[in-house]
Amino acid sequence: MSESQGGLKFSTRIGGILAAAGSAVGMGNIWRFPTQTGENGGSAFLLVYLAVIFIFGIPLLLSEFIIGRRSRANVGNAYSVLAPHSSWGIVGWASAIVAFVIFCYYNVVVAWVLYYLWESLNGSFQDIGREVASGALSGEIYAQKFGDFIGHPWKPLVVLGLTMLVIHVIIVAGVKKGIELASRLLMPTLFFMMILMVFFAFTMPGAGKACEFLFSFNPDYLTPGVFLSAIGQCFYSFSIGMGLVTYASYFPESVRLNRTAFSVGFMDTAVAVMAGLIIFPAVFSVANASPASGPGLVFVSLPNVFNSSLHDHAFLNWLIPVAFYFILFVAAVTSAMFLHEVATAFLSDKGGMSRRRAATVITLLGTALGVVSSLSMGIWSDIHIFGMNFFEFLDYSTSRIVLPLTGLGASLFVGWRMSRNDVLDELTSGGTVRFIWLPVFLFLLRYVIPILIMTVMITQLFDISLS
């Protein structure tokens, strides 16, 4: 019997919603969403993304919620509980394993955020900004600083260890006193800080241009490529295929799954849009800065942008980077603890271990693989797997191969394998509420979503451009 079957549950409905939202809200919202928006024409991408949420994201969230609460098991066991003596259990195992693998390399980037938060706190970026403003250094120093850090033989490892420790303490504390408590503290803090940052961003010179970029519709950008980019962003932003089944197994019976899915989708999207409203005014306030700077936006472009736009205001030049990297770190931690929990619950059940021991094993193994991932961008950068370093290989194999398949598995399982009555029972909370969209929901899961997932997967694997 799994721990979730043994009685692990979130103590309140709002605690479960915030935990599920925290699993989805992460660096994909604050880092990847603005980058995708910048690369795909701003308002057109945003409009398409909102549509994708309803036809793709919410149904997939609901499918994982249904599997989790119906089975009352962690994702590694859930499919076998609902479909015993079948091959569907492979989907659960794959989801648990991919969550652990993502946890290992994801925390390398979380550690970078923590380091940049520290550098902001101690005024390092202010010092660099003054030298750039005086002409003593060029703007290239920001890229050099980032490259020197991730290539350093031990600095990233120290910060990685601290990151792992923070997440380990939360997981060991348990579902209610660890995950739920952390979510109830961190998620409101995240929203409060982001709202304050949005208000500040609207005082910047580039605020008008940023709003035009985000909200003035340009039909020229409505291409199949933008649509597929929006699907990919929704897939990763909502943590689909990564084991949300495990969190759903902790939902009490009072949780209405359809409302929870919409709440999670709304909060996840609100964070992404607010991230754009924070980043783009700053970017458009500086000459030659681009909203399509790619992954370097957070660690190279933004430190330069903040210093360039705020160098005449010493306190704000310190405060705004601190606030931004704090927000990013909070978002990253809520996602990281979700990934850790998925792997911990799976190992505890399959290995017959106590929760504390399973969490310790996951932390130690995750740290070891994290160290290898970090060093693969430094002193081990010449070691390649299929032409990629270890970090790139883990990212490629999970995001382009395994995750689409586990998401596809969840969609097909609820659409075809589970009984219609069981699905409806979960969606109506045992018949206590109405759900009139079941035919549409099942049609999306059976036909539309599988086609979309396979299309995204194929275009990514073979680098097919549909722009």
CSV table of C-alpha atoms in Angstrom, one decimal:
chain,number,residue,atom,x,y,z
A,1,MET,CA,0.0,0.0,0.0
A,2,SER,CA,1.4,3.4,-1.0
A,3,GLU,CA,1.8,6.2,1.5
A,4,SER,CA,-1.0,8.2,-0.2
A,5,GLN,CA,-3.3,5.2,0.1
A,6,GLY,CA,-2.2,5.0,3.8
A,7,GLY,CA,-3.7,8.4,4.5
A,8,LEU,CA,-1.4,11.2,3.3
A,9,LYS,CA,-3.5,14.1,2.3
A,10,PHE,CA,-3.4,17.9,2.2
A,11,SER,CA,-5.2,19.2,5.2
A,12,THR,CA,-7.2,21.9,3.4
A,13,ARG,CA,-8.6,22.5,-0.1
A,14,ILE,CA,-6.6,25.8,-0.5
A,15,GLY,CA,-3.4,24.0,0.6
A,16,GLY,CA,-3.9,21.4,-2.2
A,17,ILE,CA,-4.6,24.1,-4.8
A,18,LEU,CA,-1.6,26.2,-3.8
A,19,ALA,CA,0.7,23.1,-3.8
A,20,ALA,CA,-0.6,22.1,-7.3
A,21,ALA,CA,-0.1,25.6,-8.5
A,22,GLY,CA,3.4,25.7,-7.0
A,23,SER,CA,4.2,22.5,-8.9
A,24,ALA,CA,3.3,24.2,-12.1
A,25,VAL,CA,4.6,27.7,-11.4
A,26,GLY,CA,8.4,27.7,-11.9
A,27,MET,CA,11.1,29.0,-14.1
A,28,GLY,CA,9.1,28.0,-17.2
A,29,ASN,CA,6.7,30.9,-16.3
A,30,ILE,CA,9.2,33.6,-15.4
A,31,TRP,CA,12.1,32.6,-17.7
A,32,ARG,CA,10.7,30.5,-20.7
A,33,PHE,CA,7.3,32.3,-21.1
A,34,PRO,CA,8.8,35.8,-21.7
A,35,THR,CA,11.4,34.3,-24.0
A,36,GLN,CA,8.8,32.4,-26.0
A,37,THR,CA,6.6,35.5,-26.2
A,38,GLY,CA,9.5,37.6,-27.4
A,39,GLU,CA,10.4,35.1,-30.1
A,40,ASN,CA,6.9,34.6,-31.3
A,41,GLY,CA,5.6,38.2,-31.7
A,42,GLY,CA,4.3,39.1,-28.3
A,43,SER,CA,0.5,39.5,-28.4
A,44,ALA,CA,-0.1,36.8,-31.0
A,45,PHE,CA,1.6,34.2,-28.9
A,46,LEU,CA,-0.2,35.4,-25.8
A,47,LEU,CA,-3.6,35.1,-27.5
A,48,VAL,CA,-2.8,31.6,-28.9
A,49,TYR,CA,-1.4,30.5,-25.5
A,50,LEU,CA,-4.7,31.5,-23.8
A,51,ALA,CA,-6.6,29.4,-26.3
A,52,VAL,CA,-4.2,26.4,-25.9
A,53,ILE,CA,-4.8,26.4,-22.1
A,54,PHE,CA,-8.5,25.6,-22.6
A,55,ILE,CA,-8.2,23.0,-25.3
A,56,PHE,CA,-4.9,21.4,-24.1
A,57,GLY,CA,-3.6,22.4,-20.7
A,58,ILE,CA,-6.8,22.2,-18.5
A,59,PRO,CA,-7.9,18.8,-19.9
A,60,LEU,CA,-4.5,17.3,-19.3
A,61,LEU,CA,-4.3,18.8,-15.8
A,62,LEU,CA,-7.7,17.2,-15.2
A,63,SER,CA,-6.6,13.9,-16.5
A,64,GLU,CA,-3.7,13.7,-14.1
A,65,PHE,CA,-5.9,14.9,-11.2
A,66,ILE,CA,-8.5,12.2,-12.0
A,67,ILE,CA,-5.9,9.4,-12.1
A,68,GLY,CA,-4.3,10.6,-8.9
A,69,ARG,CA,-7.4,11.0,-6.7
A,70,ARG,CA,-9.1,7.9,-8.1
A,71,SER,CA,-6.1,5.7,-7.4
A,72,ARG,CA,-5.0,7.3,-4.1
A,73,ALA,CA,-1.5,6.2,-5.2
A,74,ASN,CA,1.7,7.9,-6.2
A,75,VAL,CA,2.3,8.2,-10.0
A,76,GLY,CA,4.5,5.1,-10.1
A,77,ASN,CA,1.6,2.9,-8.8
A,78,ALA,CA,-1.5,4.8,-9.9
A,79,TYR,CA,-1.8,3.3,-13.4
A,80,SER,CA,-1.4,-0.2,-12.0
A,81,VAL,CA,-4.0,0.4,-9.3
A,82,LEU,CA,-6.6,1.5,-11.9
A,83,ALA,CA,-5.5,-1.0,-14.6
A,84,PRO,CA,-4.0,-4.0,-12.8
A,85,HIS,CA,-2.2,-6.7,-14.7
A,86,SER,CA,-1.7,-4.4,-17.7
A,87,SER,CA,1.1,-2.6,-19.4
A,88,TRP,CA,-0.2,0.9,-18.4
A,89,GLY,CA,2.0,0.8,-15.3
A,90,ILE,CA,4.9,1.7,-17.6
A,91,VAL,CA,3.5,5.2,-18.0
A,92,GLY,CA,3.5,5.6,-14.2
A,93,TRP,CA,7.1,4.3,-13.8
A,94,ALA,CA,8.2,6.6,-16.7
A,95,SER,CA,6.6,9.6,-15.0
A,96,ALA,CA,8.3,9.0,-11.7
A,97,ILE,CA,11.7,8.4,-13.3
A,98,VAL,CA,11.4,11.5,-15.5
A,99,ALA,CA,10.5,13.6,-12.5
A,100,PHE,CA,13.6,12.5,-10.8
A,101,VAL,CA,15.8,13.1,-13.8
A,102,ILE,CA,14.4,16.6,-14.3
A,103,PHE,CA,14.9,17.3,-10.6
A,104,CYS,CA,18.6,16.5,-11.0
A,105,TYR,CA,19.4,19.0,-13.7
A,106,TYR,CA,16.6,21.5,-12.9
A,107,ASN,CA,18.2,22.2,-9.5
A,108,VAL,CA,21.5,23.2,-11.3
A,109,VAL,CA,19.6,26.1,-12.7
A,110,VAL,CA,17.8,26.8,-9.4
A,111,ALA,CA,21.3,27.1,-7.9
A,112,TRP,CA,22.2,29.6,-10.5
A,113,VAL,CA,19.2,31.7,-9.5
A,114,LEU,CA,20.3,31.4,-5.8
A,115,TYR,CA,23.8,32.6,-6.7
A,116,TYR,CA,22.4,35.6,-8.6
A,117,LEU,CA,20.1,36.4,-5.7
A,118,TRP,CA,23.2,36.5,-3.5
A,119,GLU,CA,25.1,38.6,-6.0
A,120,SER,CA,22.2,41.0,-6.1
A,121,LEU,CA,22.0,41.2,-2.3
A,122,ASN,CA,25.8,41.9,-1.8
A,123,GLY,CA,25.7,44.7,-4.4
A,124,SER,CA,28.0,42.9,-6.9
A,125,PHE,CA,25.8,43.9,-9.9
A,126,GLN,CA,25.8,47.5,-8.8
A,127,ASP,CA,29.6,47.6,-8.7
A,128,ILE,CA,29.7,46.1,-12.2
A,129,GLY,CA,27.0,48.6,-13.4
A,130,ARG,CA,29.0,51.6,-12.2
A,131,GLU,CA,32.0,50.4,-14.1
A,132,VAL,CA,30.0,49.8,-17.3
A,133,ALA,CA,28.4,53.2,-17.0
A,134,SER,CA,31.8,54.8,-16.6
A,135,GLY,CA,33.1,53.0,-19.6
A,136,ALA,CA,35.7,51.0,-17.7
A,137,LEU,CA,33.9,47.8,-18.7
A,138,SER,CA,31.8,46.8,-21.7
A,139,GLY,CA,28.3,45.3,-21.5
A,140,GLU,CA,29.9,42.0,-22.4
A,141,ILE,CA,31.0,41.6,-18.8
A,142,TYR,CA,27.6,40.2,-17.9
A,143,ALA,CA,27.9,37.3,-20.3
A,144,GLN,CA,31.5,36.8,-19.2
A,145,LYS,CA,30.5,36.8,-15.5
A,146,PHE,CA,27.8,34.1,-16.2
A,147,GLY,CA,30.1,32.0,-18.2
A,148,ASP,CA,32.9,32.2,-15.6
A,149,PHE,CA,30.4,31.2,-12.9
A,150,ILE,CA,28.8,28.1,-14.5
A,151,GLY,CA,32.3,27.0,-15.7
A,152,HIS,CA,33.9,27.4,-12.2
A,153,PRO,CA,35.0,24.0,-10.8
A,154,TRP,CA,33.3,24.4,-7.3
A,155,LYS,CA,31.2,27.6,-6.9
A,156,PRO,CA,28.1,26.2,-8.7
A,157,LEU,CA,28.4,23.0,-6.6
A,158,VAL,CA,28.4,24.9,-3.3
A,159,VAL,CA,25.2,26.7,-4.3
A,160,LEU,CA,23.7,23.4,-5.6
A,161,GLY,CA,24.3,21.8,-2.2
A,162,LEU,CA,22.5,24.7,-0.5
A,163,THR,CA,19.6,24.4,-2.9
A,164,MET,CA,19.3,20.7,-2.3
A,165,LEU,CA,19.4,21.2,1.4
A,166,VAL,CA,16.5,23.7,1.3
A,167,ILE,CA,14.3,21.3,-0.7
A,168,HIS,CA,15.3,18.3,1.4
A,169,VAL,CA,14.2,20.0,4.6
A,170,ILE,CA,10.8,20.8,3.1
A,171,ILE,CA,10.2,17.2,1.8
A,172,VAL,CA,11.3,15.5,5.0
A,173,ALA,CA,8.8,17.6,7.0
A,174,GLY,CA,6.0,15.8,5.2
A,175,VAL,CA,3.0,16.5,3.1
A,176,LYS,CA,1.2,18.8,5.5
A,177,LYS,CA,4.0,20.3,7.5
A,178,GLY,CA,6.4,20.5,4.6
A,179,ILE,CA,4.9,20.7,1.1
A,180,GLU,CA,1.5,22.3,2.1
A,181,LEU,CA,3.0,24.7,4.6
A,182,ALA,CA,5.7,25.8,2.3
A,183,SER,CA,3.2,26.3,-0.5
A,184,ARG,CA,0.9,28.3,1.7
A,185,LEU,CA,3.7,30.6,2.6
A,186,LEU,CA,5.6,30.8,-0.7
A,187,MET,CA,2.8,31.1,-3.2
A,188,PRO,CA,1.1,34.2,-1.7
A,189,THR,CA,4.5,35.7,-1.2
A,190,LEU,CA,5.3,35.1,-4.9
A,191,PHE,CA,2.1,36.8,-6.0
A,192,PHE,CA,2.5,39.7,-3.7
A,193,MET,CA,6.1,40.4,-4.8
A,194,MET,CA,5.2,40.1,-8.5
A,195,ILE,CA,2.3,42.5,-8.2
A,196,LEU,CA,4.6,45.0,-6.5
A,197,MET,CA,7.1,44.5,-9.3
A,198,VAL,CA,4.5,45.0,-12.0
A,199,PHE,CA,3.5,48.3,-10.5
A,200,PHE,CA,7.1,49.4,-10.5
A,201,ALA,CA,7.7,48.2,-14.0
A,202,PHE,CA,4.8,50.4,-15.2
A,203,THR,CA,6.8,53.4,-14.1
A,204,MET,CA,9.7,52.6,-16.5
A,205,PRO,CA,10.0,54.4,-19.8
A,206,GLY,CA,9.5,51.3,-21.8
A,207,ALA,CA,6.2,50.3,-20.1
A,208,GLY,CA,4.0,51.7,-23.0
A,209,LYS,CA,6.0,49.8,-25.7
A,210,ALA,CA,5.9,46.7,-23.5
A,211,CYS,CA,2.1,46.8,-23.2
A,212,GLU,CA,1.8,47.4,-26.9
A,213,PHE,CA,4.0,44.4,-27.6
A,214,LEU,CA,2.0,42.2,-25.3
A,215,PHE,CA,-1.5,43.3,-25.9
A,216,SER,CA,-1.7,44.9,-29.4
A,217,PHE,CA,-2.7,42.0,-31.7
A,218,ASN,CA,-0.7,41.4,-34.9
A,219,PRO,CA,-2.2,38.7,-37.1
A,220,ASP,CA,1.0,38.4,-39.1
A,221,TYR,CA,2.4,36.2,-36.3
A,222,LEU,CA,-0.5,33.7,-36.3
A,223,THR,CA,1.4,30.8,-37.8
A,224,PRO,CA,1.4,27.0,-37.1
A,225,GLY,CA,4.8,27.5,-35.5
A,226,VAL,CA,3.5,29.9,-33.0
A,227,PHE,CA,0.6,27.5,-32.2
A,228,LEU,CA,3.1,24.6,-31.6
A,229,SER,CA,5.3,26.9,-29.5
A,230,ALA,CA,2.3,27.8,-27.3
A,231,ILE,CA,1.5,24.1,-26.9
A,232,GLY,CA,5.0,23.3,-25.9
A,233,GLN,CA,5.1,26.2,-23.4
A,234,CYS,CA,1.8,25.0,-21.9
A,235,PHE,CA,3.0,21.5,-21.7
A,236,TYR,CA,6.1,22.4,-19.7
A,237,SER,CA,4.6,25.2,-17.7
A,238,PHE,CA,1.8,23.1,-16.4
A,239,SER,CA,4.2,20.3,-15.4
A,240,ILE,CA,2.3,17.8,-17.5
A,241,GLY,CA,3.7,14.2,-17.5
A,242,MET,CA,5.9,14.9,-14.5
A,243,GLY,CA,3.8,13.2,-11.9
A,244,LEU,CA,1.1,15.6,-10.9
A,245,VAL,CA,-0.8,12.4,-10.2
A,246,THR,CA,1.1,12.1,-6.9
A,247,TYR,CA,0.0,15.5,-5.7
A,248,ALA,CA,-3.6,14.8,-6.8
A,249,SER,CA,-3.6,11.6,-4.7
A,250,TYR,CA,-3.2,13.9,-1.7
A,251,PHE,CA,-6.4,15.9,-2.6
A,252,PRO,CA,-9.2,15.5,0.0
A,253,GLU,CA,-12.6,14.5,-1.3
A,254,SER,CA,-13.8,18.1,-0.9
A,255,VAL,CA,-11.6,19.3,-3.7
A,256,ARG,CA,-13.5,19.9,-6.9
A,257,LEU,CA,-11.1,18.8,-9.6
A,258,ASN,CA,-12.4,21.0,-12.4
A,259,ARG,CA,-12.3,24.1,-10.2
A,260,THR,CA,-8.8,23.1,-9.1
A,261,ALA,CA,-7.6,22.6,-12.6
A,262,PHE,CA,-8.9,26.0,-13.6
A,263,SER,CA,-7.4,27.6,-10.5
A,264,VAL,CA,-4.0,26.1,-11.2
A,265,GLY,CA,-4.2,27.2,-14.9
A,266,PHE,CA,-5.2,30.7,-13.9
A,267,MET,CA,-2.5,31.1,-11.3
A,268,ASP,CA,0.1,29.6,-13.6
A,269,THR,CA,-0.9,31.9,-16.5
A,270,ALA,CA,-1.1,35.0,-14.2
A,271,VAL,CA,2.4,34.4,-13.1
A,272,ALA,CA,3.6,34.1,-16.7
A,273,VAL,CA,1.8,37.2,-17.8
A,274,MET,CA,3.1,39.2,-14.8
A,275,ALA,CA,6.6,38.0,-15.6
A,276,GLY,CA,6.2,39.5,-19.0
A,277,LEU,CA,4.8,42.8,-17.5
A,278,ILE,CA,7.9,42.9,-15.3
A,279,ILE,CA,10.6,42.0,-17.8
A,280,PHE,CA,9.4,43.7,-21.0
A,281,PRO,CA,9.1,47.3,-19.6
A,282,ALA,CA,12.7,46.9,-18.4
A,283,VAL,CA,13.9,45.5,-21.7
A,284,PHE,CA,12.2,48.2,-23.8
A,285,SER,CA,13.6,50.9,-21.5
A,286,VAL,CA,17.1,50.1,-22.8
A,287,ALA,CA,18.4,50.7,-26.3
A,288,ASN,CA,19.3,47.6,-28.3
A,289,ALA,CA,17.9,45.2,-25.7
A,290,SER,CA,15.7,42.5,-27.2
A,291,PRO,CA,12.7,40.7,-25.7
A,292,ALA,CA,13.8,37.6,-27.6
A,293,SER,CA,17.2,37.1,-25.9
A,294,GLY,CA,16.7,33.4,-25.3
A,295,PRO,CA,17.8,31.6,-22.1
A,296,GLY,CA,20.4,34.3,-21.5
A,297,LEU,CA,17.6,36.7,-20.8
A,298,VAL,CA,17.6,36.0,-17.1
A,299,PHE,CA,21.3,35.7,-16.4
A,300,VAL,CA,22.9,37.9,-19.0
A,301,SER,CA,20.5,40.4,-20.4
A,302,LEU,CA,18.4,41.3,-17.4
A,303,PRO,CA,21.4,42.2,-15.0
A,304,ASN,CA,22.6,44.6,-17.8
A,305,VAL,CA,19.0,45.9,-18.4
A,306,PHE,CA,18.4,46.6,-14.7
A,307,ASN,CA,21.7,48.4,-14.3
A,308,SER,CA,21.3,50.4,-17.5
A,309,SER,CA,17.8,51.5,-16.6
A,310,LEU,CA,18.3,52.1,-12.9
A,311,HIS,CA,22.0,53.3,-12.6
A,312,ASP,CA,20.8,56.8,-11.5
A,313,HIS,CA,18.8,55.4,-8.6
A,314,ALA,CA,21.2,53.5,-6.3
A,315,PHE,CA,18.5,52.0,-4.0
A,316,LEU,CA,16.3,50.8,-6.8
A,317,ASN,CA,19.3,49.5,-8.6
A,318,TRP,CA,19.9,47.2,-5.6
A,319,LEU,CA,16.3,46.4,-4.7
A,320,ILE,CA,14.8,45.5,-8.1
A,321,PRO,CA,17.4,42.7,-9.0
A,322,VAL,CA,17.0,41.4,-5.4
A,323,ALA,CA,13.2,41.2,-5.7
A,324,PHE,CA,13.4,39.7,-9.2
A,325,TYR,CA,15.8,36.9,-8.3
A,326,PHE,CA,13.9,36.2,-5.1
A,327,ILE,CA,10.7,35.8,-7.0
A,328,LEU,CA,12.5,33.5,-9.5
A,329,PHE,CA,14.0,31.4,-6.7
A,330,VAL,CA,10.6,31.0,-4.9
A,331,ALA,CA,9.0,29.8,-8.1
A,332,ALA,CA,11.8,27.4,-8.8
A,333,VAL,CA,11.8,25.9,-5.3
A,334,THR,CA,8.0,25.2,-5.4
A,335,SER,CA,8.6,23.2,-8.6
A,336,ALA,CA,11.7,21.5,-7.4
A,337,MET,CA,10.0,20.3,-4.2
A,338,PHE,CA,7.2,18.8,-6.3
A,339,LEU,CA,9.7,16.9,-8.4
A,340,HIS,CA,11.4,15.6,-5.3
A,341,GLU,CA,8.1,14.5,-3.8
A,342,VAL,CA,7.2,12.5,-6.9
A,343,ALA,CA,10.4,10.6,-6.7
A,344,THR,CA,10.3,10.3,-2.9
A,345,ALA,CA,6.8,8.9,-2.8
A,346,PHE,CA,7.7,6.4,-5.6
A,347,LEU,CA,10.9,5.2,-3.9
A,348,SER,CA,9.3,5.0,-0.5
A,349,ASP,CA,6.5,2.7,-1.8
A,350,LYS,CA,8.6,0.6,-4.2
A,351,GLY,CA,11.6,0.3,-1.9
A,352,GLY,CA,9.6,-0.3,1.3
A,353,MET,CA,11.5,2.7,2.9
A,354,SER,CA,10.4,5.3,5.5
A,355,ARG,CA,9.6,8.6,4.0
A,356,ARG,CA,12.7,10.2,5.6
A,357,ARG,CA,15.0,7.5,4.2
A,358,ALA,CA,13.5,7.7,0.7
A,359,ALA,CA,13.9,11.5,0.7
A,360,THR,CA,17.5,11.2,1.8
A,361,VAL,CA,18.3,8.7,-1.0
A,362,ILE,CA,16.6,11.0,-3.6
A,363,THR,CA,18.5,14.0,-2.3
A,364,LEU,CA,21.9,12.3,-2.4
A,365,LEU,CA,21.3,10.7,-5.8
A,366,GLY,CA,19.9,14.0,-7.1
A,367,THR,CA,22.9,15.9,-5.8
A,368,ALA,CA,25.3,13.5,-7.4
A,369,LEU,CA,23.7,13.7,-10.8
A,370,GLY,CA,23.3,17.4,-10.3
A,371,VAL,CA,27.1,17.7,-9.8
A,372,VAL,CA,27.7,15.8,-13.0
A,373,SER,CA,25.2,18.1,-14.9
A,374,SER,CA,26.9,21.2,-13.5
A,375,LEU,CA,30.4,20.1,-14.3
A,376,SER,CA,29.4,19.1,-17.8
A,377,MET,CA,29.2,22.9,-18.5
A,378,GLY,CA,32.6,23.4,-17.0
A,379,ILE,CA,35.6,21.2,-16.6
A,380,TRP,CA,33.8,18.2,-18.2
A,381,SER,CA,32.3,20.1,-21.1
A,382,ASP,CA,34.4,18.1,-23.6
A,383,ILE,CA,32.5,14.9,-22.7
A,384,HIS,CA,29.6,14.5,-25.0
A,385,ILE,CA,26.6,12.1,-25.4
A,386,PHE,CA,25.2,12.2,-29.0
A,387,GLY,CA,26.9,15.5,-29.4
A,388,MET,CA,25.5,17.0,-26.2
A,389,ASN,CA,27.0,17.6,-22.8
A,390,PHE,CA,25.4,15.7,-19.9
A,391,PHE,CA,23.1,18.6,-18.9
A,392,GLU,CA,21.9,19.1,-22.5
A,393,PHE,CA,21.4,15.3,-23.0
A,394,LEU,CA,19.2,15.1,-19.9
A,395,ASP,CA,17.2,18.1,-20.9
A,396,TYR,CA,16.8,16.9,-24.5
A,397,SER,CA,15.8,13.3,-23.7
A,398,THR,CA,13.2,14.3,-21.1
A,399,SER,CA,11.6,17.4,-22.7
A,400,ARG,CA,11.5,16.1,-26.3
A,401,ILE,CA,11.0,12.4,-25.8
A,402,VAL,CA,9.8,11.1,-22.4
A,403,LEU,CA,7.6,14.0,-21.3
A,404,PRO,CA,5.5,14.0,-24.4
A,405,LEU,CA,5.0,10.3,-24.1
A,406,THR,CA,4.0,10.4,-20.4
A,407,GLY,CA,1.6,13.2,-21.2
A,408,LEU,CA,0.2,11.2,-24.1
A,409,GLY,CA,-0.2,8.2,-21.8
A,410,ALA,CA,-2.3,10.2,-19.3
A,411,SER,CA,-4.5,11.6,-22.0
A,412,LEU,CA,-5.1,8.1,-23.6
A,413,PHE,CA,-5.6,6.4,-20.2
A,414,VAL,CA,-8.4,8.7,-19.1
A,415,GLY,CA,-9.8,9.0,-22.5
A,416,TRP,CA,-9.9,5.3,-23.4
A,417,ARG,CA,-8.9,3.0,-20.5
A,418,MET,CA,-10.8,4.4,-17.5
A,419,SER,CA,-14.5,3.8,-17.4
A,420,ARG,CA,-16.8,6.8,-18.2
A,421,ASN,CA,-18.5,6.4,-14.9
A,422,ASP,CA,-15.3,6.6,-12.9
A,423,VAL,CA,-14.2,9.7,-14.8
A,424,LEU,CA,-17.6,11.4,-14.2
A,425,ASP,CA,-17.6,10.4,-10.6
A,426,GLU,CA,-14.3,12.2,-10.0
A,427,LEU,CA,-15.3,15.2,-12.1
A,428,THR,CA,-18.6,15.5,-10.1
A,429,SER,CA,-17.0,14.8,-6.7
A,430,GLY,CA,-19.2,11.7,-6.2
A,431,GLY,CA,-22.2,13.3,-7.9
A,432,THR,CA,-22.3,16.4,-5.6
A,433,VAL,CA,-21.6,18.9,-8.4
A,434,ARG,CA,-22.6,19.0,-12.1
A,435,PHE,CA,-20.2,18.5,-15.0
A,436,ILE,CA,-21.8,18.9,-18.4
A,437,TRP,CA,-18.7,18.9,-20.5
A,438,LEU,CA,-17.8,15.2,-20.3
A,439,PRO,CA,-18.3,14.5,-24.1
A,440,VAL,CA,-16.1,17.4,-25.0
A,441,PHE,CA,-13.6,16.5,-22.4
A,442,LEU,CA,-13.3,12.9,-23.6
A,443,PHE,CA,-13.2,13.9,-27.3
A,444,LEU,CA,-10.2,16.2,-26.5
A,445,LEU,CA,-8.4,13.5,-24.6
A,446,ARG,CA,-9.1,10.8,-27.2
A,447,TYR,CA,-8.4,12.6,-30.4
A,448,VAL,CA,-7.3,16.3,-30.3
A,449,ILE,CA,-4.7,16.2,-27.6
A,450,PRO,CA,-2.8,13.1,-28.8
A,451,ILE,CA,-2.6,14.6,-32.3
A,452,LEU,CA,-1.2,17.8,-30.9
A,453,ILE,CA,1.3,16.1,-28.6
A,454,MET,CA,2.6,13.9,-31.4
A,455,THR,CA,2.9,16.9,-33.7
A,456,VAL,CA,4.9,18.9,-31.2
A,457,MET,CA,7.1,15.9,-30.4
A,458,ILE,CA,7.9,15.2,-34.1
A,459,THR,CA,8.6,18.8,-35.0
A,460,GLN,CA,10.9,19.1,-32.0
A,461,LEU,CA,12.8,15.9,-32.6
A,462,PHE,CA,13.4,16.6,-36.2
A,463,ASP,CA,13.7,20.4,-35.9
A,464,ILE,CA,10.9,21.0,-38.3
A,465,SER,CA,9.9,24.6,-38.7
A,466,LEU,CA,6.3,25.5,-39.4
A,467,SER,CA,6.6,29.3,-39.2
